[in-house]
Short mmCIF file of C-alpha atoms in Angstrom, two decimals:
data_model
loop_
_atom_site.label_atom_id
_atom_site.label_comp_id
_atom_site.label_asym_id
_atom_site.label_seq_id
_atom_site.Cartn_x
_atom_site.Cartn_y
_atom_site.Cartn_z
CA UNK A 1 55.44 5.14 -53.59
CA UNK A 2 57.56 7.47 -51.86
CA UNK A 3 60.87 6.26 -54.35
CA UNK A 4 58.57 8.07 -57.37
CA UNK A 5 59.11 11.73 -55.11
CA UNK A 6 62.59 12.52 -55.26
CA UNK A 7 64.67 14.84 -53.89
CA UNK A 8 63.88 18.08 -52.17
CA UNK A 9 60.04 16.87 -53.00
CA UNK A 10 60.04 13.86 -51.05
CA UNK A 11 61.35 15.64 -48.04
CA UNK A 12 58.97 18.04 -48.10
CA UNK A 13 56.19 15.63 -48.66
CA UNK A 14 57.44 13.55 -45.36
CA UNK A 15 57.53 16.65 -43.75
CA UNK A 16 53.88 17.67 -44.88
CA UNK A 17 52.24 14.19 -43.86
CA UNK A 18 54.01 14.47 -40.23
CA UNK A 19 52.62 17.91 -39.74
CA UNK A 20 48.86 16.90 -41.21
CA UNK A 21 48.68 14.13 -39.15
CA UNK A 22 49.58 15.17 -35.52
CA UNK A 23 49.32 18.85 -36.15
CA UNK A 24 52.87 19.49 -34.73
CA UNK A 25 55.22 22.05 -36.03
CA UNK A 26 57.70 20.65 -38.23
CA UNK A 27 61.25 21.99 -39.50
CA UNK A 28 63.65 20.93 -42.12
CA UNK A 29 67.29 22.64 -41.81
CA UNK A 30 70.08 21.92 -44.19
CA UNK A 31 73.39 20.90 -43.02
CA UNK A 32 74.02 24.68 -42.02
CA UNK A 33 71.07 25.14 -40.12
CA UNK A 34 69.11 27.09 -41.78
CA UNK A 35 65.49 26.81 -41.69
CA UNK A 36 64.36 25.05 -45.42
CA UNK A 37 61.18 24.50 -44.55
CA UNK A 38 58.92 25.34 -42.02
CA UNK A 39 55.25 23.75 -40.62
CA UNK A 40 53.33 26.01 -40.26
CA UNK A 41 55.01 28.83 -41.97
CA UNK A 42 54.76 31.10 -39.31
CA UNK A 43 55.39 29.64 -35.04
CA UNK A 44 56.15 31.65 -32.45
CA UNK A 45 58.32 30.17 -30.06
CA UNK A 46 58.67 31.02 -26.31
CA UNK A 47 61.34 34.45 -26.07
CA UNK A 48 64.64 34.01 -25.37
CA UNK A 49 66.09 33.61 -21.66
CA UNK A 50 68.73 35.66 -20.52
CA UNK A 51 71.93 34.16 -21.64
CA UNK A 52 70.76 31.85 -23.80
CA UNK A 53 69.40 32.00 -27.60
CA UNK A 54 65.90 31.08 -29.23
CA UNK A 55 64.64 27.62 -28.70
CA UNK A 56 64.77 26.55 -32.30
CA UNK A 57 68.11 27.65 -31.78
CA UNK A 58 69.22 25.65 -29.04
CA UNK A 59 67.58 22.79 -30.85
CA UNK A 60 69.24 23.38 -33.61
CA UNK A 61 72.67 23.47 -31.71
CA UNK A 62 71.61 20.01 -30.46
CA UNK A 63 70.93 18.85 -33.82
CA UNK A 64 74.47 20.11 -34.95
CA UNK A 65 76.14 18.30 -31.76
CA UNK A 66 74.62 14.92 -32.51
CA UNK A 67 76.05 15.15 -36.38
CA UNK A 68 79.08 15.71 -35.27
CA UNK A 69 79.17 13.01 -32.63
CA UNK A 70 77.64 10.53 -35.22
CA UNK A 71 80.07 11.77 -38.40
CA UNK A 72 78.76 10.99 -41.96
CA UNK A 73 77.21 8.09 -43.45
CA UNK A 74 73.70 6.47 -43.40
CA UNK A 75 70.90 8.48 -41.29
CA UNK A 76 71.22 7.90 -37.66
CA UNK A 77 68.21 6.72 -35.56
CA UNK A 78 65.55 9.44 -34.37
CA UNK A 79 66.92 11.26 -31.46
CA UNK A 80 64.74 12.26 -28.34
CA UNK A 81 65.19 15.91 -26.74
CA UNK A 82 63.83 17.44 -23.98
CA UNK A 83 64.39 21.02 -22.74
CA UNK A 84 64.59 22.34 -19.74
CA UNK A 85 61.23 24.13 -19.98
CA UNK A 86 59.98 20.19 -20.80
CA UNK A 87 59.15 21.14 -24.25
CA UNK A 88 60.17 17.92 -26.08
CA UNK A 89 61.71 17.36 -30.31
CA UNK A 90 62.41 14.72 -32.09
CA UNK A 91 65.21 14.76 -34.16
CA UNK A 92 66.04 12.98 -37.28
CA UNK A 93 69.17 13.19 -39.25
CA UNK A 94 69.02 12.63 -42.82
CA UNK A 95 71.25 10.69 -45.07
CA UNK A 96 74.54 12.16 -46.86
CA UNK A 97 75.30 12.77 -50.18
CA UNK A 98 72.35 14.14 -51.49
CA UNK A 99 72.30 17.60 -51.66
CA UNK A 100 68.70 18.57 -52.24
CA UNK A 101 67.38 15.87 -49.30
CA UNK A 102 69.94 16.13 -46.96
CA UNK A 103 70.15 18.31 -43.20
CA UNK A 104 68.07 17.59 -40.30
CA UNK A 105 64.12 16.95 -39.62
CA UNK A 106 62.73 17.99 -36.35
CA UNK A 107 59.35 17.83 -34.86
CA UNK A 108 58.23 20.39 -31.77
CA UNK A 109 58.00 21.32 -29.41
CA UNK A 110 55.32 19.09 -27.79
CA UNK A 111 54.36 18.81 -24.30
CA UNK A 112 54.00 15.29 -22.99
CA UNK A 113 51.37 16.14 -20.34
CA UNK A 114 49.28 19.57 -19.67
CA UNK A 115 51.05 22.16 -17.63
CA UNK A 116 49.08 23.13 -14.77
CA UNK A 117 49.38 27.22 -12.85
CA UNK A 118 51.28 24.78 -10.35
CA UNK A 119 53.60 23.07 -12.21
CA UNK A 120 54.49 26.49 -13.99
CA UNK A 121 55.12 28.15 -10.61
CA UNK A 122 57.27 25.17 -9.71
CA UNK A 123 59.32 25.84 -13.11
CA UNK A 124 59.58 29.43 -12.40
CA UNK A 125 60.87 28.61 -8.78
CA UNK A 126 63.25 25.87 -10.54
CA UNK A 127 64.97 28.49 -12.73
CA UNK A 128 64.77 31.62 -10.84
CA UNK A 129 62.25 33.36 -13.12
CA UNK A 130 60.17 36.59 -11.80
CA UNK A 131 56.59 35.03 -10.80
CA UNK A 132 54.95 38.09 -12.61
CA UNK A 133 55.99 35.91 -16.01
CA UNK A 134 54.08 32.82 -15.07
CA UNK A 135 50.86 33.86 -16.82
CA UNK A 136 53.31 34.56 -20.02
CA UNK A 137 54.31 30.71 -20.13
CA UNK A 138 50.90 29.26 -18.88
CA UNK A 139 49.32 30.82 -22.24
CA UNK A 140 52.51 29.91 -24.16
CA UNK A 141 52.26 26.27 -22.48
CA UNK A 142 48.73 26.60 -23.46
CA UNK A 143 49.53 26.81 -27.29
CA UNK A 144 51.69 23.66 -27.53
CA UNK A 145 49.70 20.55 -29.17
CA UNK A 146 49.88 17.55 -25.29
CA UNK A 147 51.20 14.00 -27.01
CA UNK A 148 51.28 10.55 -24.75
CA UNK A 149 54.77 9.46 -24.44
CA UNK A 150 53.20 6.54 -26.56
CA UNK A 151 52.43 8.65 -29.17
CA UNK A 152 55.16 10.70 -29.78
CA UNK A 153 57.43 7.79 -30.08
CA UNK A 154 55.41 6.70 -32.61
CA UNK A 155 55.54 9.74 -33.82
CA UNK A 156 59.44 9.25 -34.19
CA UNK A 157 59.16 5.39 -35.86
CA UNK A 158 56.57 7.00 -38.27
CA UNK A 159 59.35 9.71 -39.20
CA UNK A 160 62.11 6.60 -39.37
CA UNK A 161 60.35 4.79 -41.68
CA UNK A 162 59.18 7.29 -44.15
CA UNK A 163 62.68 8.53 -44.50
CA UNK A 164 64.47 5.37 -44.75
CA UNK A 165 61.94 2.88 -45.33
CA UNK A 166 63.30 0.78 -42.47
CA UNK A 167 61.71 -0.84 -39.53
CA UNK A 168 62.04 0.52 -35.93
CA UNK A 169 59.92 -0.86 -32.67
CA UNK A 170 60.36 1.49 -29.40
CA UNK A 171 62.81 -0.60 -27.89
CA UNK A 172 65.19 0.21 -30.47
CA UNK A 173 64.34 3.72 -30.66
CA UNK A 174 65.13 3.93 -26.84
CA UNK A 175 67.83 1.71 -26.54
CA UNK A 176 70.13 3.42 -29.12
CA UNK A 177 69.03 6.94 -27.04
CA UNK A 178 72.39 8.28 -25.67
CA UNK A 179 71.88 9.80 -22.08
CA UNK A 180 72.64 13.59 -22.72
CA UNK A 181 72.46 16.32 -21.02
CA UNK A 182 70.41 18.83 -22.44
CA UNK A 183 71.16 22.57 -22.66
CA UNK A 184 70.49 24.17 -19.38
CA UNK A 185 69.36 27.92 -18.13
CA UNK A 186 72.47 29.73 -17.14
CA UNK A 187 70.31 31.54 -14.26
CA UNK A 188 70.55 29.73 -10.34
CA UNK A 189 68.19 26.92 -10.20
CA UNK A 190 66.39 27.04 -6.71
CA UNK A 191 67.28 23.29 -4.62
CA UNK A 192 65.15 23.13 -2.24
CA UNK A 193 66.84 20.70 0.25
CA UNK A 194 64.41 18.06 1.19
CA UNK A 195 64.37 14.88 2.67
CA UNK A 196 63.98 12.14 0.26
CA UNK A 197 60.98 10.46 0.29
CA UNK A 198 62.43 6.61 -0.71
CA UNK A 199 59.07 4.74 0.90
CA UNK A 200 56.28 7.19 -1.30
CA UNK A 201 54.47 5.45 -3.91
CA UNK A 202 56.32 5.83 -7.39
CA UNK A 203 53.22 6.33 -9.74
CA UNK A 204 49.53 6.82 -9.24
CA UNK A 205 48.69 3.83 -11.69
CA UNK A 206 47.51 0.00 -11.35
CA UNK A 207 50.16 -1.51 -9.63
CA UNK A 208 50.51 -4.39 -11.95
CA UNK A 209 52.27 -1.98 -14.50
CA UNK A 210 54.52 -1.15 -11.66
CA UNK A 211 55.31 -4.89 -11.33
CA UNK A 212 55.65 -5.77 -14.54
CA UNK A 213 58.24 -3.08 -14.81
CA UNK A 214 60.33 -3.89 -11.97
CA UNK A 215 60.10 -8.06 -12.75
CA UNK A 216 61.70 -6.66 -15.70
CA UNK A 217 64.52 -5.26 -13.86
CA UNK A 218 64.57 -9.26 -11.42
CA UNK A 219 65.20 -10.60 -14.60
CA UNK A 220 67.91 -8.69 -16.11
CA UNK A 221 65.35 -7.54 -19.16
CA UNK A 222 66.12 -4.52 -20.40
CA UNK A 223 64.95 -4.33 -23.67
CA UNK A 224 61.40 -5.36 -21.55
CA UNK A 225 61.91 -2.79 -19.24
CA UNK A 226 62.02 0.29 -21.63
CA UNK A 227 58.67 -1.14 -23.62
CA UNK A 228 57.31 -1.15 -20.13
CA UNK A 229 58.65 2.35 -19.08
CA UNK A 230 57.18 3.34 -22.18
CA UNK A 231 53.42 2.99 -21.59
CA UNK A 232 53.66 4.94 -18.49
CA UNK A 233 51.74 8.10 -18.49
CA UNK A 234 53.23 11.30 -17.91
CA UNK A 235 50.32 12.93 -16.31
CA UNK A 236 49.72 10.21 -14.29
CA UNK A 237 53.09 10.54 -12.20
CA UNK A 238 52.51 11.39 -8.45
CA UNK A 239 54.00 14.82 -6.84
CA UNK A 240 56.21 14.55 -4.41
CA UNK A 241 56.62 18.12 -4.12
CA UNK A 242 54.47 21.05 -3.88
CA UNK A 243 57.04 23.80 -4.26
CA UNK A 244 59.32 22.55 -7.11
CA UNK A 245 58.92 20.58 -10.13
CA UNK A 246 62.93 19.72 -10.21
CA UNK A 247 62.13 18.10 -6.79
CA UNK A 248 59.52 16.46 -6.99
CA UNK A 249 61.06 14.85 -10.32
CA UNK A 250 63.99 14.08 -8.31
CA UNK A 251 62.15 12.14 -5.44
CA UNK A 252 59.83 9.97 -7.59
CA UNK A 253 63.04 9.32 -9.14
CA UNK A 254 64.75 8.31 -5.68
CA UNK A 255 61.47 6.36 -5.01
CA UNK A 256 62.42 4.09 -8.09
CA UNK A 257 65.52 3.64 -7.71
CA UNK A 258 64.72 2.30 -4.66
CA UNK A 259 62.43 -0.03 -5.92
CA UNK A 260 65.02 -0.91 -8.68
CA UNK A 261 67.47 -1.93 -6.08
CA UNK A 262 65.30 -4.22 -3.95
CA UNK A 263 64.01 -6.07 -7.41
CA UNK A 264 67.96 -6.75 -8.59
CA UNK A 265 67.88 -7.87 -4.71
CA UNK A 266 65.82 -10.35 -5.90
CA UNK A 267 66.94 -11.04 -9.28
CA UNK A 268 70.05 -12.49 -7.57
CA UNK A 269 72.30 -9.07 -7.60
CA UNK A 270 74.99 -8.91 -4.54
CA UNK A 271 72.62 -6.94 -2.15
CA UNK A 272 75.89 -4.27 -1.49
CA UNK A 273 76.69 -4.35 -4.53
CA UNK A 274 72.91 -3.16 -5.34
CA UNK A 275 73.19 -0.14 -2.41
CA UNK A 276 76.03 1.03 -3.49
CA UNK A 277 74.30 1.36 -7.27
CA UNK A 278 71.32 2.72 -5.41
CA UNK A 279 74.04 5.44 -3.48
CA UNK A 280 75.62 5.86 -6.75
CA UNK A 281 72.63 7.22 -9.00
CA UNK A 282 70.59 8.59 -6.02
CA UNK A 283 73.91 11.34 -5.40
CA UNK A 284 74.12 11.61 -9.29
CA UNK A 285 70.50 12.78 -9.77
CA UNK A 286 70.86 15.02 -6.70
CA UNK A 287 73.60 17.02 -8.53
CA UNK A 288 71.56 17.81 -11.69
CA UNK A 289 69.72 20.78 -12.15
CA UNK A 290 67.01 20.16 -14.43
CA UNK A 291 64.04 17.78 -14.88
CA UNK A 292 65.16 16.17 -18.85
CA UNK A 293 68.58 15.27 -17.12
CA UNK A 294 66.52 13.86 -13.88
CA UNK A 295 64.71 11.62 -16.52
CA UNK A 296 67.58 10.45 -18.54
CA UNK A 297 69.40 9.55 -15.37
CA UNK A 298 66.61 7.95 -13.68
CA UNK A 299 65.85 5.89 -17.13
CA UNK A 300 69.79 5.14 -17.20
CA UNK A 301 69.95 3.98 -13.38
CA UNK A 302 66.98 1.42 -14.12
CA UNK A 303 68.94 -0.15 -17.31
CA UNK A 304 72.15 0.02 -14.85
CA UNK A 305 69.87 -2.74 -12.78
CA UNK A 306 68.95 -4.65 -15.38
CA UNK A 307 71.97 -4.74 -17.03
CA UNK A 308 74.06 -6.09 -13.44
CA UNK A 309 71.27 -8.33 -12.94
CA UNK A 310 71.92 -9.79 -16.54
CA UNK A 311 75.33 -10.14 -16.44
CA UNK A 312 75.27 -11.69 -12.82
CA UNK A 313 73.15 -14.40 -14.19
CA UNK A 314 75.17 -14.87 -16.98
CA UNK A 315 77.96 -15.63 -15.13
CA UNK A 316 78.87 -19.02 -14.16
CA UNK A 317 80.50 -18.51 -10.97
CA UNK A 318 79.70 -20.99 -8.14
CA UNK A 319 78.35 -19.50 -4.60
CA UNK A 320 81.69 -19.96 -3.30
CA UNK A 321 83.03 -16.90 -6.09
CA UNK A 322 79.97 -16.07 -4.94
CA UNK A 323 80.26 -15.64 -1.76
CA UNK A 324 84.02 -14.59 -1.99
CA UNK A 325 83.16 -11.58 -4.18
CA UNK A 326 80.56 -10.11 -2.03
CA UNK A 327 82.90 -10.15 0.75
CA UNK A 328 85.51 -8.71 -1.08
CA UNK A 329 83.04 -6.39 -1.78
CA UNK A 330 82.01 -5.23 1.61
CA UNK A 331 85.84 -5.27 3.11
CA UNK A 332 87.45 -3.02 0.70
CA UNK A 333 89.08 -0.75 3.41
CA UNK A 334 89.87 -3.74 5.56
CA UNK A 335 92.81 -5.93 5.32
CA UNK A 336 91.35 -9.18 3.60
CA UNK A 337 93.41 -12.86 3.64
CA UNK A 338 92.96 -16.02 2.16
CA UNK A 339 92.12 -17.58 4.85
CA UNK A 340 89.51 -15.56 6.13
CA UNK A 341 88.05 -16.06 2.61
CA UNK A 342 88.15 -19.57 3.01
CA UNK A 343 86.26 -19.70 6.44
CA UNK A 344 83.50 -17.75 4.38
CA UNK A 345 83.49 -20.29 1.79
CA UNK A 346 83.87 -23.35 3.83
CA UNK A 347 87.14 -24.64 2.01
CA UNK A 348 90.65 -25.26 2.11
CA UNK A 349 92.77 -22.30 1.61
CA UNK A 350 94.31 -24.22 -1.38
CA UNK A 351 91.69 -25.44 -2.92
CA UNK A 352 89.55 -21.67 -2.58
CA UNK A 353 92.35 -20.41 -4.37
CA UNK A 354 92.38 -22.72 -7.42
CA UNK A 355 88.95 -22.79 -7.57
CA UNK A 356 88.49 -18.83 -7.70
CA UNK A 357 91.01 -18.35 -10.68
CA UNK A 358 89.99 -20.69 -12.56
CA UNK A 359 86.10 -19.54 -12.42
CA UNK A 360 87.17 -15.91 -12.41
CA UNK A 361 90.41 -15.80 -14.24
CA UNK A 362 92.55 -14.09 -11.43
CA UNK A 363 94.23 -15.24 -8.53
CA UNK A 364 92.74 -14.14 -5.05
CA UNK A 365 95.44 -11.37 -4.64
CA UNK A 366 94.94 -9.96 -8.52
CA UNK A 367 90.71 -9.46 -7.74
CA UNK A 368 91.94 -7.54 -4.85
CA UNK A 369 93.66 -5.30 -5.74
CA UNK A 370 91.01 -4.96 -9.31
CA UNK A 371 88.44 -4.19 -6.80
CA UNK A 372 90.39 -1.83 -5.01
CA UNK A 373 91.51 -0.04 -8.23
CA UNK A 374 88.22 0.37 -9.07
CA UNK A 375 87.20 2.20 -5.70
CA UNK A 376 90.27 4.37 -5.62
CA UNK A 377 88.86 5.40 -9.20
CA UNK A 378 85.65 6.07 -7.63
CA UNK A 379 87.10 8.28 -4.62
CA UNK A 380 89.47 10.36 -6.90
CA UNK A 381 86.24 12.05 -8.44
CA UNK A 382 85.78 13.53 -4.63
CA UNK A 383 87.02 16.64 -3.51
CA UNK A 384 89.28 17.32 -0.93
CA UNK A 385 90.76 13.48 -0.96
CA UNK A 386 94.71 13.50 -1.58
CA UNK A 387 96.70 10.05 -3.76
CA UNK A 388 97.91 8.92 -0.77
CA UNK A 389 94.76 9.23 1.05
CA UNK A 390 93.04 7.08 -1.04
CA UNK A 391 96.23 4.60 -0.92
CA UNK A 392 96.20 4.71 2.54
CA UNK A 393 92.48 3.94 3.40
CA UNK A 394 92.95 0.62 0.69
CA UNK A 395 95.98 -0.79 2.36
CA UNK A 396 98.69 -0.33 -0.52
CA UNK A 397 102.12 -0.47 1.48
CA UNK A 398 103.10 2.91 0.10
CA UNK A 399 102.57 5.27 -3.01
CA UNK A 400 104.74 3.96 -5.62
CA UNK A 401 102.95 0.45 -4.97
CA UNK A 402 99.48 1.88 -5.59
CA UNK A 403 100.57 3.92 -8.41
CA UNK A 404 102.36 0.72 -10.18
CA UNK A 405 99.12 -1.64 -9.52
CA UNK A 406 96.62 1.41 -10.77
CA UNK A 407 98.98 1.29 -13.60
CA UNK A 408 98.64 -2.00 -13.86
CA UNK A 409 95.19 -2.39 -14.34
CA UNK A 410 93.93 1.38 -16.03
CA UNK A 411 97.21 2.10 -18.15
CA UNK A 412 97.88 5.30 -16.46
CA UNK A 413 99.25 6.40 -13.20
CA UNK A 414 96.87 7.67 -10.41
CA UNK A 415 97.95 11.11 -11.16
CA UNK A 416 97.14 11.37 -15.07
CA UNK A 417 93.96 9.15 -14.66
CA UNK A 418 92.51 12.26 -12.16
CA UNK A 419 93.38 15.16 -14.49
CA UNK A 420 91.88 13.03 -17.14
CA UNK A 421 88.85 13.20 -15.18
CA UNK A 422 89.02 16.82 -14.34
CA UNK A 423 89.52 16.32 -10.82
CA UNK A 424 92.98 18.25 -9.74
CA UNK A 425 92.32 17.55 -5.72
#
């Protein structure tokens, strides 16, 4: 029925039902920005902060980011955005071509639970704000319609399918979500530097939905584990802290990583291999300072599991590569020979090494040096750690070796792969 409304009509009428049915503002901007429509005509959003703009504008500067990351063509799937003030959009590009039906949808802001005079003080602790403001955003977190995660990603498909007439199940919708960062405050976040809390309970729930989550992760499922993430209930996360809603995020999203790392444990992941994943995200989400980026990373860490779990099943390597790898693994920074590889496997030194290249595809020697590539990699995004440092502490014989075998395997030298990176140490 929809085909019969053409044009700038049929937009609007999307637009209308979306706004009739969940009672949620609604905005149409054409490929400039500017506002075509607006539901209801008249919205006032929260004031601008100090050095930043309006929040329809920095939603709108979002918008015009992803269509220039995703160029022209077809419409692009509905994109998720939080703010740092956890007001939450969707976002939905709309096809090219068509001038009088063509720009950008987007539905907001939302909350996705009720924002309590506690959770507000932690948010004006997280961002530096005067606590003589906090009555201000209660009423203004007051006015915003409360959606279930369930619901407003429903609220997205419904959006998907009106304007293109496809098909789209949440799994799709958050699989094809890129993890952003979302536009932050320009003030000094407050980090209050606690201890994490890796043994606290993850979510006040039945604890089956925890475990079906988590078997999802064991079994290298991660289309499984975002439907599961998805039925979780915002307001039904614990606190972990009573003085900042950045750190609390930040610790229940410790606590699950933790538990992420002990179920690819048992879904047959190398169990350093897993740590040093856990280390890995755990120091990432430390860094960020505010609570969308917390949950994109935390979200991103899980499907990191699930993904290494997947592919380690996948492979077909015997438990003597096995074995071999994990070794490798642990003894980066030690000198490592064949033949202490083949006491681990059991095997003649001969035989270990035909057997590993032909299940991996390199020779002993080659994996080596791959693995120790990729950890030099990882230390050159450290301060403070010189090239030869880092060749040093992996036992290449000198500089121009480790810069010829990082060659080898990246296509640049040591030096050009760091600035690449940013990091001029």
């Amino acid at each position: 029925m929809l085909e019969r409304i053409e044009g700038t009509g049929r937009i609007s009428y999307i637009c209308k039902l979306i706004y009739e049915a969940y009672r949620i503002p609604v905005f149409w901007l054409d490929t400039g920005g500017s506002v075509r429509l607006a539901l209801p005509a008249s919205f006032e959003c929260r004031a601008p902060l100090q050095g930043s703009g309006s929040l329809l504008a920095e939603v709108t500067d979002h918008a015009a980011q992803q269509t220039g990351v995703q160029g022209c063509g077809s419409s692009s799937l509905p994109q998720l955005y939080t703010t740092g003030f956890l007001e939450q959009f969707i976002l939905l590009r709309l096809p090219d071509g068509q001038p009088n039906s063509s720009g950008t949808v987007i539905i907001g802001p939302v909350l996705s639970a009720p924002i309590t005079g506690d959770n507000a003080a932690d948010l004006m602790r997280d961002y530096n704000l005067a606590p003589s403001q906090q009555e201000r955003w209660l009423q203004y977190y007051r006015s915003l319609p409360v959606l279930s995660r369930t619901r407003w990603y429903h609220a997205a498909l419904l959006l998907h399918t009106l304007v293109t007439g496809e098909e789209l199940s949440v799994t799709d919708l958050l699989l094809a979500a890129p993890v952003q960062q979302s536009a932050e405050y320009a003030g000094d976040g407050t980090d209050l530097d606690l201890s994490y809390r890796r043994e606290n309970e993850w979510l006040h729930h039945d604890p089956m939905l925890e475990r079906e989550m988590f078997r999802f992760i064991a079994a290298g499922d991660k289309e499984g584990l975002l439907a599961s993430q998805a039925a979780f209930s915002e307001e039904r996360f614990g606190l972990l802290s009573k003085k900042s809603r950045l750190r609390s995020k930040k610790n229940l999203a410790v606590s699950s990583i933790t538990l992420a790392t002990r179920a690819a444990i048992e879904g047959g992941l190398f169990w350093e291999i897993a740590y040093t994943l856990s280390d890995f995200h755990i120091q990432h989400i430390e860094e960020l300072n505010d609570i969308p980026a917390v949950d994109r990373a935390q979200t991103a860490a899980l499907c990191d599991f699930a993904d290494r779990v997947r592919d380690n099943r996948r492979s077909k390597h015997s438990r003597m590569s096995a074995l071999c790898q994990n070794y490798i693994f642990n003894h980066l920074y030690e000198e490592i020979t064949l033949g202490r590889l083949a006491e681990i496997a059991g095997l003649n030194p001969s035989y270990l090494s035909h057997l590993f290249k032909k299940e991996t595809g390199l020779a002993v020697s080659d994996y080596i040096q791959r693995e120790r590539i990729e950890e030099a990699k990882r230390l050159m995004t450290l301060p403070g750690i010189s090239l030869s440092d880092i060749a040093t502490r992996l036992h290449f014989t000198d500089q121009s070796y480790f810069t010829k075998v990082f060659k080898k395997f990246t296509g640049l030298t040591p030096r050009q792969f760091r600035q690449d990176t940013g990091n001029f140490y």
